[in-house]
Amino acid sequence: MAVAPWIVSDEMWDLLEPLLPKKERRFRYPGRKRLDDRAALQGILFVLHTGIAWRHLPAELGFGSGSTCYRRLDDWQRAGVW
């Protein structure tokens, strides 16, 4: 069975995770829990592979919202990851 191209394998994640900047939660008033980086990356890859608009990213897939994935991509680009 073929794996969807937006699914990040454990081996690939082991290579990518150290490259991503860590964002620590505030101790006081931490706010909403941040979406897992791996889920955000898979959401980004889904949008890039399918060509859908960010706002049409299906929440049912577990990648978070399109705006969250777009914001994470922008954060990583600004940090020099890509």
PDB file of C-alpha atoms in Angstrom:
ATOM      1  CA  MET A   1       0.000   0.000   0.000  1.00  0.00           C
ATOM      2  CA  ALA A   2       1.437   3.366  -1.023  1.00  0.00           C
ATOM      3  CA  VAL A   3       1.905   6.080   1.574  1.00  0.00           C
ATOM      4  CA  ALA A   4       0.459   9.512   0.845  1.00  0.00           C
ATOM      5  CA  PRO A   5       3.262  11.907  -0.176  1.00  0.00           C
ATOM      6  CA  TRP A   6       2.409  14.370   2.603  1.00  0.00           C
ATOM      7  CA  ILE A   7       2.941  11.800   5.367  1.00  0.00           C
ATOM      8  CA  VAL A   8       6.323  12.362   7.004  1.00  0.00           C
ATOM      9  CA  SER A   9       8.038   9.067   7.828  1.00  0.00           C
ATOM     10  CA  ASP A  10       9.814   8.571  11.145  1.00  0.00           C
ATOM     11  CA  GLU A  11      13.169   8.532   9.340  1.00  0.00           C
ATOM     12  CA  MET A  12      12.452  11.828   7.572  1.00  0.00           C
ATOM     13  CA  TRP A  13      11.166  13.392  10.780  1.00  0.00           C
ATOM     14  CA  ASP A  14      14.370  12.392  12.594  1.00  0.00           C
ATOM     15  CA  LEU A  15      16.301  14.388   9.974  1.00  0.00           C
ATOM     16  CA  LEU A  16      13.991  17.419   9.917  1.00  0.00           C
ATOM     17  CA  GLU A  17      13.108  17.899  13.573  1.00  0.00           C
ATOM     18  CA  PRO A  18      16.537  19.216  14.675  1.00  0.00           C
ATOM     19  CA  LEU A  19      16.354  21.894  11.952  1.00  0.00           C
ATOM     20  CA  LEU A  20      13.103  23.396  13.229  1.00  0.00           C
ATOM     21  CA  PRO A  21      13.300  26.194  15.806  1.00  0.00           C
ATOM     22  CA  LYS A  22      11.728  25.405  19.165  1.00  0.00           C
ATOM     23  CA  LYS A  23       9.132  27.811  20.487  1.00  0.00           C
ATOM     24  CA  GLU A  24       8.787  27.559  24.243  1.00  0.00           C
ATOM     25  CA  ARG A  25       5.411  28.159  25.877  1.00  0.00           C
ATOM     26  CA  ARG A  26       5.147  30.928  28.393  1.00  0.00           C
ATOM     27  CA  PHE A  27       5.087  29.691  31.970  1.00  0.00           C
ATOM     28  CA  ARG A  28       2.489  32.200  33.046  1.00  0.00           C
ATOM     29  CA  TYR A  29      -0.657  32.376  30.896  1.00  0.00           C
ATOM     30  CA  PRO A  30       0.569  29.829  28.365  1.00  0.00           C
ATOM     31  CA  GLY A  31      -2.508  30.118  26.141  1.00  0.00           C
ATOM     32  CA  ARG A  32      -3.647  27.440  23.735  1.00  0.00           C
ATOM     33  CA  LYS A  33      -1.365  24.457  23.200  1.00  0.00           C
ATOM     34  CA  ARG A  34       0.677  24.792  20.022  1.00  0.00           C
ATOM     35  CA  LEU A  35       0.014  22.399  17.135  1.00  0.00           C
ATOM     36  CA  ASP A  36       2.638  19.676  16.891  1.00  0.00           C
ATOM     37  CA  ASP A  37       5.376  20.591  14.379  1.00  0.00           C
ATOM     38  CA  ARG A  38       5.058  17.275  12.572  1.00  0.00           C
ATOM     39  CA  ALA A  39       1.309  17.745  12.055  1.00  0.00           C
ATOM     40  CA  ALA A  40       1.911  21.285  10.790  1.00  0.00           C
ATOM     41  CA  LEU A  41       4.571  20.048   8.363  1.00  0.00           C
ATOM     42  CA  GLN A  42       2.223  17.376   7.021  1.00  0.00           C
ATOM     43  CA  GLY A  43      -0.472  20.016   6.554  1.00  0.00           C
ATOM     44  CA  ILE A  44       2.000  22.178   4.622  1.00  0.00           C
ATOM     45  CA  LEU A  45       2.989  19.236   2.431  1.00  0.00           C
ATOM     46  CA  PHE A  46      -0.687  18.377   1.837  1.00  0.00           C
ATOM     47  CA  VAL A  47      -1.430  21.908   0.604  1.00  0.00           C
ATOM     48  CA  LEU A  48       1.678  21.988  -1.584  1.00  0.00           C
ATOM     49  CA  HIS A  49       0.978  18.540  -3.050  1.00  0.00           C
ATOM     50  CA  THR A  50      -2.735  19.008  -3.730  1.00  0.00           C
ATOM     51  CA  GLY A  51      -2.644  22.690  -4.681  1.00  0.00           C
ATOM     52  CA  ILE A  52      -5.652  23.592  -2.541  1.00  0.00           C
ATOM     53  CA  ALA A  53      -5.958  27.000  -0.920  1.00  0.00           C
ATOM     54  CA  TRP A  54      -4.736  27.242   2.668  1.00  0.00           C
ATOM     55  CA  ARG A  55      -8.254  28.095   3.838  1.00  0.00           C
ATOM     56  CA  HIS A  56      -9.567  24.825   2.363  1.00  0.00           C
ATOM     57  CA  LEU A  57      -7.266  22.529   4.362  1.00  0.00           C
ATOM     58  CA  PRO A  58      -9.672  19.958   5.864  1.00  0.00           C
ATOM     59  CA  ALA A  59      -9.614  20.013   9.672  1.00  0.00           C
ATOM     60  CA  GLU A  60     -10.616  16.334   9.678  1.00  0.00           C
ATOM     61  CA  LEU A  61      -7.122  15.369   8.524  1.00  0.00           C
ATOM     62  CA  GLY A  62      -5.625  16.496  11.836  1.00  0.00           C
ATOM     63  CA  PHE A  63      -3.157  18.997  10.360  1.00  0.00           C
ATOM     64  CA  GLY A  64      -4.652  22.011  12.122  1.00  0.00           C
ATOM     65  CA  SER A  65      -6.114  24.946  10.256  1.00  0.00           C
ATOM     66  CA  GLY A  66      -4.723  26.268   7.011  1.00  0.00           C
ATOM     67  CA  SER A  67      -3.821  29.560   8.679  1.00  0.00           C
ATOM     68  CA  THR A  68      -1.870  27.712  11.380  1.00  0.00           C
ATOM     69  CA  CYS A  69       0.074  25.702   8.802  1.00  0.00           C
ATOM     70  CA  TYR A  70       0.736  28.802   6.702  1.00  0.00           C
ATOM     71  CA  ARG A  71       1.932  30.732   9.758  1.00  0.00           C
ATOM     72  CA  ARG A  72       4.259  27.878  10.728  1.00  0.00           C
ATOM     73  CA  LEU A  73       5.672  27.757   7.187  1.00  0.00           C
ATOM     74  CA  ASP A  74       6.257  31.510   7.350  1.00  0.00           C
ATOM     75  CA  ASP A  75       7.942  31.199  10.773  1.00  0.00           C
ATOM     76  CA  TRP A  76      10.254  28.480   9.474  1.00  0.00           C
ATOM     77  CA  GLN A  77      11.093  30.460   6.331  1.00  0.00           C
ATOM     78  CA  ARG A  78      11.952  33.528   8.428  1.00  0.00           C
ATOM     79  CA  ALA A  79      14.148  31.346  10.655  1.00  0.00           C
ATOM     80  CA  GLY A  80      16.048  30.153   7.563  1.00  0.00           C
ATOM     81  CA  VAL A  81      14.912  26.531   7.681  1.00  0.00           C
ATOM     82  CA  TRP A  82      13.884  26.465   3.996  1.00  0.00           C
TER      83      TRP A  82
END
